[in-house]
Tab-separated table of C-alpha atoms in Angstrom:
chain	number	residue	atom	x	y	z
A	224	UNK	CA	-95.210	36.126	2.766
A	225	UNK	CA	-93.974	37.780	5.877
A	226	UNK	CA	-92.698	33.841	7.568
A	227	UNK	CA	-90.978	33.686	4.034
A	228	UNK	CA	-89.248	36.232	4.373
A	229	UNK	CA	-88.517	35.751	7.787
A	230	UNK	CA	-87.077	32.063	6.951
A	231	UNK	CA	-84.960	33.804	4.201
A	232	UNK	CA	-83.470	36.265	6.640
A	233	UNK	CA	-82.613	33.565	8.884
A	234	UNK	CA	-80.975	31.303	6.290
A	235	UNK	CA	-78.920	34.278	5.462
A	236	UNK	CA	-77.704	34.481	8.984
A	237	UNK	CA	-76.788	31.223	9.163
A	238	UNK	CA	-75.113	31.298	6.015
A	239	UNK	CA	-73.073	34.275	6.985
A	240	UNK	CA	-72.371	32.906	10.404
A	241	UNK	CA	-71.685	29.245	8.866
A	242	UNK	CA	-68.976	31.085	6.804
A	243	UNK	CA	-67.428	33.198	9.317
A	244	UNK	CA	-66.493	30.080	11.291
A	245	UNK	CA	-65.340	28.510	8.128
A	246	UNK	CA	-62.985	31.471	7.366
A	247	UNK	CA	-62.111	31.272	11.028
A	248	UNK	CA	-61.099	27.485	10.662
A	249	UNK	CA	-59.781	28.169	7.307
A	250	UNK	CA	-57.455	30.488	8.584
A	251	UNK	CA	-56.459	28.635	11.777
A	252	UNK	CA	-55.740	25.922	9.643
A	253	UNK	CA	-52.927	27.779	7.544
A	254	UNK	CA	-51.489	29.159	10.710
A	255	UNK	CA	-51.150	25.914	11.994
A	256	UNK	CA	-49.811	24.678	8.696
A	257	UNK	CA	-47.403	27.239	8.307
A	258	UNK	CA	-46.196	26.609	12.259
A	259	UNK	CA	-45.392	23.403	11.006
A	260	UNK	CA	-43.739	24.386	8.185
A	261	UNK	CA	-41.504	27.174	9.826
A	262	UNK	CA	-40.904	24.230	12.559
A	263	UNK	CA	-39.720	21.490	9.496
A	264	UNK	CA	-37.591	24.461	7.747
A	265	UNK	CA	-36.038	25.424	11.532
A	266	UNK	CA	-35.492	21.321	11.778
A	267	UNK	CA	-34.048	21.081	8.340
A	268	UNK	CA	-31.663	24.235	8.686
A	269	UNK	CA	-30.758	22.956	12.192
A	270	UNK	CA	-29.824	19.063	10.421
A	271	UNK	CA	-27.924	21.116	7.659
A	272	UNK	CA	-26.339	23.321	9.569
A	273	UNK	CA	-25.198	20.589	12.009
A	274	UNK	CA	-23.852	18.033	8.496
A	275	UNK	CA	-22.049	21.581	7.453
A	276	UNK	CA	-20.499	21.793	11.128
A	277	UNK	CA	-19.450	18.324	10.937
A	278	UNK	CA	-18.415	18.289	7.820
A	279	UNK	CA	-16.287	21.412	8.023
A	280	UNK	CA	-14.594	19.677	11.094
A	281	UNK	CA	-14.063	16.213	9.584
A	282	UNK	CA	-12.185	18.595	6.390
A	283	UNK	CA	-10.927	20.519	9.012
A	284	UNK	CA	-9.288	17.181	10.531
A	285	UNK	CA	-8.466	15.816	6.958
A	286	UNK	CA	-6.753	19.082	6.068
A	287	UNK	CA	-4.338	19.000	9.142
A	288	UNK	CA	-3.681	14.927	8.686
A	289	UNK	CA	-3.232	15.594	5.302
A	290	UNK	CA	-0.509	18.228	6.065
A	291	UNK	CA	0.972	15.463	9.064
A	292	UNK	CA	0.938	12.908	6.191
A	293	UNK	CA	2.728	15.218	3.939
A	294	UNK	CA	5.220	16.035	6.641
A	295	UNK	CA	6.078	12.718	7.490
A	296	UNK	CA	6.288	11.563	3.498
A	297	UNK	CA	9.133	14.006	3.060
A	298	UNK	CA	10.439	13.092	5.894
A	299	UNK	CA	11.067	9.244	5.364
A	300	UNK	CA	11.454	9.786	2.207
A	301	UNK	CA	14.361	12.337	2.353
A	302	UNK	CA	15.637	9.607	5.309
A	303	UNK	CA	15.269	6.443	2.464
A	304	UNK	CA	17.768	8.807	0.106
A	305	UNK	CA	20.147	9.502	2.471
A	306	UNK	CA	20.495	6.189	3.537
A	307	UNK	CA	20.331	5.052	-0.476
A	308	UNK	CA	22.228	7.385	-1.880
A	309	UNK	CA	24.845	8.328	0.494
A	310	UNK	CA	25.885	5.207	1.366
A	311	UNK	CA	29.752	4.383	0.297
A	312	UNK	CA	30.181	0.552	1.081
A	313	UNK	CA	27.039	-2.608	1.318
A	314	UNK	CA	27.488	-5.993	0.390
A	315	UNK	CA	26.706	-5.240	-3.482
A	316	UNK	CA	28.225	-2.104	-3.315
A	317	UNK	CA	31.564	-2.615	-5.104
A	318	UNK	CA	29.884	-5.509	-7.283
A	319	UNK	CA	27.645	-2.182	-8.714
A	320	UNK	CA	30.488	0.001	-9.178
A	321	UNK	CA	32.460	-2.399	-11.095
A	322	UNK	CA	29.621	-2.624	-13.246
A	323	UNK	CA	28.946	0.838	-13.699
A	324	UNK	CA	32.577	1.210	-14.652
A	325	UNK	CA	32.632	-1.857	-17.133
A	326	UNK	CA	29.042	-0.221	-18.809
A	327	UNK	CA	30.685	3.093	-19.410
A	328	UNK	CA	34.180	1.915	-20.628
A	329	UNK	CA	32.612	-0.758	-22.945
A	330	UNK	CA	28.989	-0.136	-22.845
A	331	UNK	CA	25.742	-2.755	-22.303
A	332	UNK	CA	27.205	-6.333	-22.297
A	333	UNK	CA	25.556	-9.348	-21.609
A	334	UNK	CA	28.443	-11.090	-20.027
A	335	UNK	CA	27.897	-8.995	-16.945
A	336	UNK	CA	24.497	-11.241	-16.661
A	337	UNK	CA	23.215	-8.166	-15.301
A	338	UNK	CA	19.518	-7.205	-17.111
A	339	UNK	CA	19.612	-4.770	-19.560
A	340	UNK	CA	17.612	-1.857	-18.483
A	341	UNK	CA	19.801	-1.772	-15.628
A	342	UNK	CA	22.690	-1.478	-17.925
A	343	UNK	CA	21.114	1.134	-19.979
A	344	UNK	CA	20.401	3.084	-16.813
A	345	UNK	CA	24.159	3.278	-15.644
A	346	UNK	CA	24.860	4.341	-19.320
A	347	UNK	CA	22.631	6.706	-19.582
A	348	UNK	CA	23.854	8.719	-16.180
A	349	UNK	CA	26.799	7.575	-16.857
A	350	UNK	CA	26.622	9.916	-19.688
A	351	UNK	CA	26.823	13.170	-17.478
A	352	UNK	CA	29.326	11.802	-14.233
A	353	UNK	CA	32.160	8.911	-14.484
A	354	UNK	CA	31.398	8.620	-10.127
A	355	UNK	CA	29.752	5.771	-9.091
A	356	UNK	CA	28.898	7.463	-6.029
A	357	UNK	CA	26.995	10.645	-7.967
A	358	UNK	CA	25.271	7.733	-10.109
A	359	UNK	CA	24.013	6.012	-6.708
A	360	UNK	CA	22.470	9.663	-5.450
A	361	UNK	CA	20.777	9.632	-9.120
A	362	UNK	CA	19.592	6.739	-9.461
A	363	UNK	CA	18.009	6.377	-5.719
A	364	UNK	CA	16.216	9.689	-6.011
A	365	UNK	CA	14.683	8.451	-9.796
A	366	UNK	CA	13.891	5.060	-7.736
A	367	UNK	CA	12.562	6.410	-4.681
A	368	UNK	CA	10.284	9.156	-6.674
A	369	UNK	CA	8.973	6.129	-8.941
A	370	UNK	CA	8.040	4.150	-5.646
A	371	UNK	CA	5.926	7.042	-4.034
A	372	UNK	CA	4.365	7.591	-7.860
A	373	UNK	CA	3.511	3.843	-7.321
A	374	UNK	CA	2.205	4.432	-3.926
A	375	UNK	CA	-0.173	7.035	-4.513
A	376	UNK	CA	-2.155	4.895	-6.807
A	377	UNK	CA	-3.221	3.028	-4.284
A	378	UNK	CA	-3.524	5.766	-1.851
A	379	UNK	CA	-3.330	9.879	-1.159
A	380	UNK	CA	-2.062	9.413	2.382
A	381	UNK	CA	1.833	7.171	2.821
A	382	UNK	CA	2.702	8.000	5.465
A	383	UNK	CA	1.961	5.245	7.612
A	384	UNK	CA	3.321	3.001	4.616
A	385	UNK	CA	6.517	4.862	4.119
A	386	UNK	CA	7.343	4.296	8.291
A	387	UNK	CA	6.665	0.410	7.833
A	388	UNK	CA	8.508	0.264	4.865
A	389	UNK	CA	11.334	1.753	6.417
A	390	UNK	CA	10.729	-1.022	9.350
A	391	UNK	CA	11.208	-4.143	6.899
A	392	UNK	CA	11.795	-3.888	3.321
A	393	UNK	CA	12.876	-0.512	2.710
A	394	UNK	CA	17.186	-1.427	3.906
A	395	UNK	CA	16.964	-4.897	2.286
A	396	UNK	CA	16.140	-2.441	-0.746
A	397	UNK	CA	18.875	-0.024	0.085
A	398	UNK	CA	21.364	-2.271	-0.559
A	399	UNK	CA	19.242	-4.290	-3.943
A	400	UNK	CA	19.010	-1.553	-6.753
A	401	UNK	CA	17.785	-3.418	-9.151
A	402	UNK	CA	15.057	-5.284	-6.834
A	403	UNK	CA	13.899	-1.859	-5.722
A	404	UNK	CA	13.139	-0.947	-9.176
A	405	UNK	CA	11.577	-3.480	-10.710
A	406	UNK	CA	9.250	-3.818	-6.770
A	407	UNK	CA	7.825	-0.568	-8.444
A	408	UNK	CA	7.034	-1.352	-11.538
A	409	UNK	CA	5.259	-4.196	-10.054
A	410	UNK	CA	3.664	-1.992	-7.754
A	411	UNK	CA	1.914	0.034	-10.873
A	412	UNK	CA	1.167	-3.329	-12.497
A	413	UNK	CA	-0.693	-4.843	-10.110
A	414	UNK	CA	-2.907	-1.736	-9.834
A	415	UNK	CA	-4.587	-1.925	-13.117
A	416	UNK	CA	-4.929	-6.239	-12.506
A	417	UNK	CA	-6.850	-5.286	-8.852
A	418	UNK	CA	-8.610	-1.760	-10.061
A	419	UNK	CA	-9.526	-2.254	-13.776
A	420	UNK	CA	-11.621	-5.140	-15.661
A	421	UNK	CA	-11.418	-7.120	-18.593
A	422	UNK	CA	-8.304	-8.192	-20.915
A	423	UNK	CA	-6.969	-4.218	-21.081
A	424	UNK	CA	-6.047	-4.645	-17.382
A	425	UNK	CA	-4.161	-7.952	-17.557
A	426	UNK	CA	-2.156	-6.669	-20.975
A	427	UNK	CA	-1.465	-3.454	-18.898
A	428	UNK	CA	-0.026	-5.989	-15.804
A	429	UNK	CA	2.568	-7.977	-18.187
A	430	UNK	CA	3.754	-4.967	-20.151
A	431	UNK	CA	4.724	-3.556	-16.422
A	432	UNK	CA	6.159	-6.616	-15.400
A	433	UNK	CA	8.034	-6.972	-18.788
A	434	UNK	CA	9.552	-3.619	-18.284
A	435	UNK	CA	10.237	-4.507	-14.757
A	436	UNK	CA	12.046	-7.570	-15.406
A	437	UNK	CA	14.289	-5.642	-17.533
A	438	UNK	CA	15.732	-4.463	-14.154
A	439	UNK	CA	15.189	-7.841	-12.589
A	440	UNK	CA	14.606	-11.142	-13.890
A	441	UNK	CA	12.556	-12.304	-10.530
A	442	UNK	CA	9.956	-10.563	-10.665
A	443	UNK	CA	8.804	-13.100	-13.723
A	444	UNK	CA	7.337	-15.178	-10.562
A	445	UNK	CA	4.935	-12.320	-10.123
A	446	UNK	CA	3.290	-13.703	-13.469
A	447	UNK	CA	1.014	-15.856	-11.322
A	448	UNK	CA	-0.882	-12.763	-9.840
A	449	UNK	CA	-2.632	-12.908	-12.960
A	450	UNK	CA	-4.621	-16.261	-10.891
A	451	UNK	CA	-6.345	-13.017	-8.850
A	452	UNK	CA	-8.623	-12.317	-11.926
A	453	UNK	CA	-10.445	-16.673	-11.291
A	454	UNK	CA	-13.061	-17.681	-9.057
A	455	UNK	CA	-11.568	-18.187	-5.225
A	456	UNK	CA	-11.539	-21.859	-6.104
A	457	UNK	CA	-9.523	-22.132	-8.484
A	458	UNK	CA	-6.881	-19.899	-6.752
A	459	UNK	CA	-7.075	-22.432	-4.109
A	460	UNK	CA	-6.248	-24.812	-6.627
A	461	UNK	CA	-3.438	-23.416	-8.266
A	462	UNK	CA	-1.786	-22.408	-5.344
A	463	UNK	CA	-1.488	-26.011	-4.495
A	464	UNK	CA	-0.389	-26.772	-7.644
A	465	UNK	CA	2.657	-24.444	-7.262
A	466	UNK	CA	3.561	-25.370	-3.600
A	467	UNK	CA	3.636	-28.877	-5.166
A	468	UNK	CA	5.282	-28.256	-8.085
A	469	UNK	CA	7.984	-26.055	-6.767
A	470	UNK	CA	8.372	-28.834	-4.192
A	471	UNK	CA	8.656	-31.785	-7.124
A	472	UNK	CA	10.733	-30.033	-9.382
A	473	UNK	CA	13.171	-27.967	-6.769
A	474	UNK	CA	16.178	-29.641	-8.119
A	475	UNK	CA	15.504	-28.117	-12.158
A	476	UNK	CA	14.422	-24.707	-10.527
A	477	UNK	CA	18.023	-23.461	-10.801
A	478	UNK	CA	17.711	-23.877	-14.403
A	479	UNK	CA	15.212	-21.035	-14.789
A	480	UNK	CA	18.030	-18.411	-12.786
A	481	UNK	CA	20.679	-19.043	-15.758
A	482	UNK	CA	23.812	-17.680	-14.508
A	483	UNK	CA	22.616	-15.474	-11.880
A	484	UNK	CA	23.333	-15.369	-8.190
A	485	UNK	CA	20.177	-17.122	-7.306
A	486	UNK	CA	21.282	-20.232	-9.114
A	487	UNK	CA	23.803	-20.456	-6.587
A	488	UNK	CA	20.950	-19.888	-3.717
A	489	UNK	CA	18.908	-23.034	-5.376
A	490	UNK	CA	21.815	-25.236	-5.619
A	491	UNK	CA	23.471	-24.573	-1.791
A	492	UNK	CA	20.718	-26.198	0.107
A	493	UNK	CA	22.628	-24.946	2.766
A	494	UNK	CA	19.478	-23.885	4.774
A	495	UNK	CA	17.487	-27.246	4.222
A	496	UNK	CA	16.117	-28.261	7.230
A	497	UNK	CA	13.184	-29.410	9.675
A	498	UNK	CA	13.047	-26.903	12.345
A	499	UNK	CA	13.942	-23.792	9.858
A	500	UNK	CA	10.635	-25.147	7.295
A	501	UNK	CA	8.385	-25.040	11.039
A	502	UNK	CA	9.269	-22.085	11.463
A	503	UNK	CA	8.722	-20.588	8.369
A	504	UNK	CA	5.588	-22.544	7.712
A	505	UNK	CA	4.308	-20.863	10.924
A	506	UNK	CA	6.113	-17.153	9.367
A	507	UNK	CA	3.756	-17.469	6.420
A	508	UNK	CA	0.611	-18.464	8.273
A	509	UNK	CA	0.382	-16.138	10.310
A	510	UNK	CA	0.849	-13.668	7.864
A	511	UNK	CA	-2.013	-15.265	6.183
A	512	UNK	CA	-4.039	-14.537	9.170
A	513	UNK	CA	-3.334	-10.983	9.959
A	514	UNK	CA	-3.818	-10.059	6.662
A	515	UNK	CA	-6.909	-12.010	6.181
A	516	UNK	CA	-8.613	-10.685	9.552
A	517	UNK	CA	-7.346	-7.514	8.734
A	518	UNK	CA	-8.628	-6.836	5.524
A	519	UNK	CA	-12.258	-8.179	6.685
A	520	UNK	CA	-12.647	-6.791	10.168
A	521	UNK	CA	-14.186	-3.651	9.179
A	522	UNK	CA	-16.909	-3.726	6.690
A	523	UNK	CA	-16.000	0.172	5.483
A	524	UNK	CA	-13.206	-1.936	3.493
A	525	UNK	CA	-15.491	-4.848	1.906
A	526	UNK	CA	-16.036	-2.717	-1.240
A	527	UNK	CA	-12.279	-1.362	-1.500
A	528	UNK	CA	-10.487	-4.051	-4.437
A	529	UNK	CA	-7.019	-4.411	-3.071
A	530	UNK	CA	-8.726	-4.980	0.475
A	531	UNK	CA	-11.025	-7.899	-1.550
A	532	UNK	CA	-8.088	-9.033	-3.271
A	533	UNK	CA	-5.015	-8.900	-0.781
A	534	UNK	CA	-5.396	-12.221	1.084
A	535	UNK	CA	-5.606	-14.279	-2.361
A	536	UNK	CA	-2.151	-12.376	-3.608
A	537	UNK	CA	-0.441	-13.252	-0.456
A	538	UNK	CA	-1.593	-16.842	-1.013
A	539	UNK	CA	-0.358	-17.117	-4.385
A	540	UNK	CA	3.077	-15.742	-3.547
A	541	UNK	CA	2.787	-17.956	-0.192
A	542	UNK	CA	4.228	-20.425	-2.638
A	543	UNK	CA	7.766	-19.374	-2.328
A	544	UNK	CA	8.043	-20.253	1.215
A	545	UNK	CA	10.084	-23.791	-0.177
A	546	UNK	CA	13.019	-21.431	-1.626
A	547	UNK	CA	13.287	-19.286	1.378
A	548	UNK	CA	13.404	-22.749	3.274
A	549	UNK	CA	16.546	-22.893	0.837
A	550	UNK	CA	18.039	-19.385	1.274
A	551	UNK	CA	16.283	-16.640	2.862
A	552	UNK	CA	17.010	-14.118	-0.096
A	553	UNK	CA	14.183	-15.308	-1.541
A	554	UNK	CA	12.373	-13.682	1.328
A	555	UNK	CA	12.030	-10.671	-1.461
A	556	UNK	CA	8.644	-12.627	-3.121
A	557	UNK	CA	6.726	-12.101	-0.078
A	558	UNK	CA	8.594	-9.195	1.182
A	559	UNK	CA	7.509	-6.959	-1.936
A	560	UNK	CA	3.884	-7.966	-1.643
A	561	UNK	CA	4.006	-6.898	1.926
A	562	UNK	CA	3.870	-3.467	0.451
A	563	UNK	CA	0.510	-3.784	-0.434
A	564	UNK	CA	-0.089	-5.164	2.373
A	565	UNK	CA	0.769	-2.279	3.837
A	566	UNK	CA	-1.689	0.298	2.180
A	567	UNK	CA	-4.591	-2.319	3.828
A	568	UNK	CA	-3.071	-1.933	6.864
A	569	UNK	CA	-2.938	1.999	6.665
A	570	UNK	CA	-6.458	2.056	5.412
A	571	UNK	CA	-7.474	0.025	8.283
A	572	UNK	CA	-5.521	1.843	11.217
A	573	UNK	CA	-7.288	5.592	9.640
A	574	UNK	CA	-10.799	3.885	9.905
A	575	UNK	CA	-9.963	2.802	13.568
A	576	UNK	CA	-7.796	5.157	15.608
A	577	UNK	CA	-10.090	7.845	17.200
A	578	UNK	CA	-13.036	5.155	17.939
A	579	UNK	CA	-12.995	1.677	17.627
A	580	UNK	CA	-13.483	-1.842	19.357
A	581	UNK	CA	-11.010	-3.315	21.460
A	582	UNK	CA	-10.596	-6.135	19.141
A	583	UNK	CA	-9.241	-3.930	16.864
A	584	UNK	CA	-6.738	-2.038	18.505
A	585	UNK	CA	-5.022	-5.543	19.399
A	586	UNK	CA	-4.904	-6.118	15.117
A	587	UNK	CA	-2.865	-3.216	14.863
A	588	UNK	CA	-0.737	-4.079	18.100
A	589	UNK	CA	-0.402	-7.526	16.451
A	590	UNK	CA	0.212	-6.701	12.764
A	591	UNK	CA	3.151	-4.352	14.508
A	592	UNK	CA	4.614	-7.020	16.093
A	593	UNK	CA	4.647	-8.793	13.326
A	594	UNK	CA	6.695	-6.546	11.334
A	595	UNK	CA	9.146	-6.190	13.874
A	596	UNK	CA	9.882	-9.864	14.237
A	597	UNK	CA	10.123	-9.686	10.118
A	598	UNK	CA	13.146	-7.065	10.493
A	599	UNK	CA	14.876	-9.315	13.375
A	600	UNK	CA	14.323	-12.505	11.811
A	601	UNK	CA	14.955	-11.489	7.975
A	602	UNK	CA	17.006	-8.139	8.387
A	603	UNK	CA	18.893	-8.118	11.803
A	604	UNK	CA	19.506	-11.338	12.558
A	605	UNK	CA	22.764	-13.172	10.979
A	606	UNK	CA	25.838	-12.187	9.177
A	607	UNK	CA	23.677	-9.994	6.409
A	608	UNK	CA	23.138	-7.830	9.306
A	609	UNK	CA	27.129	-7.162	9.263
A	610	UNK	CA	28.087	-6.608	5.623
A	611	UNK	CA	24.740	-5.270	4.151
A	612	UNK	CA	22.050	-3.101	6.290
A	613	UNK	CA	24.503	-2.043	9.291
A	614	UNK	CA	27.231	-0.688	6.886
A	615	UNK	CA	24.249	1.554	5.463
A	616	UNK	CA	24.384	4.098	8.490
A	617	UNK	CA	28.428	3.075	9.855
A	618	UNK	CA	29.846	3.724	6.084
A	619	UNK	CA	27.370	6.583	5.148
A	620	UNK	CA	29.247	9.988	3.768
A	621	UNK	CA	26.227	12.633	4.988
A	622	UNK	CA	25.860	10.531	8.671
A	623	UNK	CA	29.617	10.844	8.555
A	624	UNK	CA	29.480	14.931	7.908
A	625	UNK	CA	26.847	15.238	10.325
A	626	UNK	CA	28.773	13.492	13.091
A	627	UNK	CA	31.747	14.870	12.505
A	628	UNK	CA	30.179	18.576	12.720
A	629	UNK	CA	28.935	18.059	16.359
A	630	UNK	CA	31.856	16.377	17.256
C-alpha cells in the first residue's frame, strides 16, 4: 500500500509539473503570437499610412494641375473669342455679313446656298441686334462654349488640347463659322460611336451629324466613321475602297457639293500635281505613324476606346488626301479629326512627363513638330496667310483698343 501511494504521489508531481511547463509554453506561445500580430498591424498601418501619404500627394498634385488646367482653359479660351469675335475683316468676313443682312431683311432662303441652321442662327440673334459685328461676338462665344462641352467628354483636363488647337486648327476655324460648328457636333457624335455599344450608339452618331450638317454640308463625309464599329479588316478594306473610288470617280465628285464653293475647289484642279501628291502622301503617313505609335506606346492607354480606336479613324478619313491634292481646303477632313487626336496626345504627355523613357520624350518632341509644320504648311504658308488668319490679329477691334491704350 505504502509504494502505491508513493507512485500516486509521484504521478501527481509529474502531472502538476507536466502542466506548469505546458501553461508556461502555452503562454509563451500567445506572447509570441501576439508579437507577431502587433508586428503585422504596425506593418499594415505603416503600408496604409504610406498609400494615404501618397495618395494625399498624388490629389494634392491633381488638385493644383487641375487648377493650372483650369487656368490655362480660360485662358485660351477667352484668347479663341477675342480673336473670333472681335475680329472686323477675314476672307469670309463680308461674304457672312451680307448674309446675315439678307436673313434678317428677307429671312431663311435657300438661294443663299448657305445650310439652314446656319440661317436660322443669324435669324434668331438677329432677332435682338441688326450688327453683324455683335452677332459674330454671339455666335463665337455659343460656338466656342459648345466646343469645350464637346471636349470634356472626352476629357476633364483641355488644356493641353486647347494650346494645340490654337497651334493648327483653331484660326482656320476663326475665320469658317459654320465649319467650327458643325466640327462640334461631330465631336459629341463620335463620342457615343467610340464610348457606347450596340445600334443606340450609331443612331446617336447620325442624328449628331444630321444636326451638324445643318451648319455644314461636309461633314456628311464623316458618315464613314461608322466603318470604326467592323473588324480591323474590313476597315482596311474599305479604306481602299474609298481611296480608289474617290480616285475613279474624282471628276463626278463635284456633283455631290451642288452649288457650293467646294464645287469650284473639285473642278479647278489647279493644285494637281506630282511633287504636291509626294508630299502630301508623306503629310498623311506620317501622321499615321505618330498617331499609331502614340496611342500604343504606353500600355496605361490600351484599355482607353478613343486611344483603341484613333489610328483606324485617321485611316478612314486618310482618304481625303486626293481632294487636298486638288485644293488644300479640304485639309478640314483631317484637320477636324486631329482634334481627337489631340485628347490621345494629352492623355499620353500626363502619363509621361515627371518619369518616363527616353523614347518617349522624343514622341512628344516629334508629334510637336509635327503640328508646327501643319500650321506653316496649311495655315502660314501662301496667300490664305494674307487675307484670312493674319487679318485676324491686324484688323481686330479689342487688339486695336489695347494697342492704342499703351501707345
Amino acid at each position: 500500500m505504502y509504494v502505491l501511494f508513493i507512485i500516486i504521489h509521484f504521478l501527481n508531481r509529474l502531472l502538476k509539473i507536466s502542466g506548469a511547463l505546458c501553461f508556461k509554453k502555452l503562454h509563451q506561445l500567445i506572447m509570441f503570437l501576439r508579437k507577431v500580430c502587433d508586428m503585422k498591424r504596425a506593418f499594415i498601418e505603416g503600408e496604409m499610412m504610406y498609400i494615404y501619404d501618397k495618395y494625399n500627394r498624388l490629389s494634392e498634385s491633381n488638385n493644383k494641375y487641375s487648377l493650372v488646367d483650369n487656368i490655362i482653359t480660360c485662358g485660351f479660351s477667352f484668347i479663341m473669342w477675342i480673336i473670333m469675335g472681335f475680329n472686323k475683316y477675314n476672307a469670309d468676313y463680308f461674304v457672312y455679313e451680307h448674309i446675315f443682312k439678307s436673313v434678317n431683311a428677307y429671312g431663311i432662303q435657300s438661294s443663299l446656298n448657305i445650310e439652314s441652321g446656319f440661317q436660322a442662327i443669324m435669324r434668331l440673334i438677329g432677332m435682338f441686334t441688326n450688327d453683324y459685328q455683335v452677332f459674330l461676338r454671339i455666335f463665337s462665344l455659343i460656338a466656342i462654349l459648345l466646343f469645350l462641352y464637346s471636349l470634356k467628354r472626352y476629357t476633364k483636363k483641355v488644356g493641353l488640347i486647347l494650346f494645340l488647337f490654337c497651334l493648327f486648327g483653331f484660326l482656320s476655324n476663326a475665320i469658317q463659322l459654320r465649319s467650327f460648328l458643325s466640327m462640334s457636333f461631330l465631336l459629341l457624335g463620335t463620342w457615343h460611336l467610340i464610348y457606347e455599344d450596340g445600334f443606340k450608339s450609331i443612331i446617336k452618331f447620325l442624328l449628331y451629324v444630321l444636326v451638324g450638317s445643318q451648319f455644314h454640308i461636309t461633314i456628311l463625309f464623316y458618315l464613314i466613321l461608322l466603318v470604326i464599329k467592323f473588324s480591323t479588316r474590313t476597315i482596311y478594306l474599305i479604306t481602299l475602297i474609298l481611296i480608289l473610288s474617290i480616285t475613279a470617280f474624282y471628276g463626278n465628285i463635284v456633283l455631290l457639293f451642288g452649288d457650293t464653293k467646294f464645287a469650284g475647289y473639285v473642278s479647278s484642279q489647279s493644285g494637281l500635281g506630282l511633287t504636291k501628291t509626294i508630299v502630301l502622301f508623306i503629310y498623311f503617313v506620317c501622321n499615321l505613324i505618330l498617331i499609331w505609335t502614340i496611342s500604343t506606346a504606353d500600355k496605361r492607354l490600351e484599355n482607353e476606346p478613343l486611344a483603341k480606336k484613333i489610328f483606324f479613324i485617321n485611316l478612314l478619313v486618310s482618304s481625303s488626301m486626293i481632294l487636298v491634292v486638288v485644293n488644300n481646303n479640304f485639309i478640314r477632313f483631317i484637320r477636324n479629326i486631329y482634334i481627337l487626336n489631340y485628347v490621345v496626345f494629352s492623355n499620353f504627355v500626363l502619363l509621361n512627363y515627371k518619369c518616363t523613357k527616353m523614347k518617349n520624350y522624343f514622341f512628344i518632341v516629334v508629334y510637336f513638330l509635327f503640328i508646327f509644320i501643319s500650321l506653316y504648311f496649311f495655315t502660314i504658308q501662301g496667300s490664305a496667310f494674307e487675307i484670312g488668319v493674319k487679318p485676324l490679329f491686324t484688323d481686330n477691334l479689342f487688339l486695336d483698343r489695347i494697342i492704342k491704350f499703351f501707345k
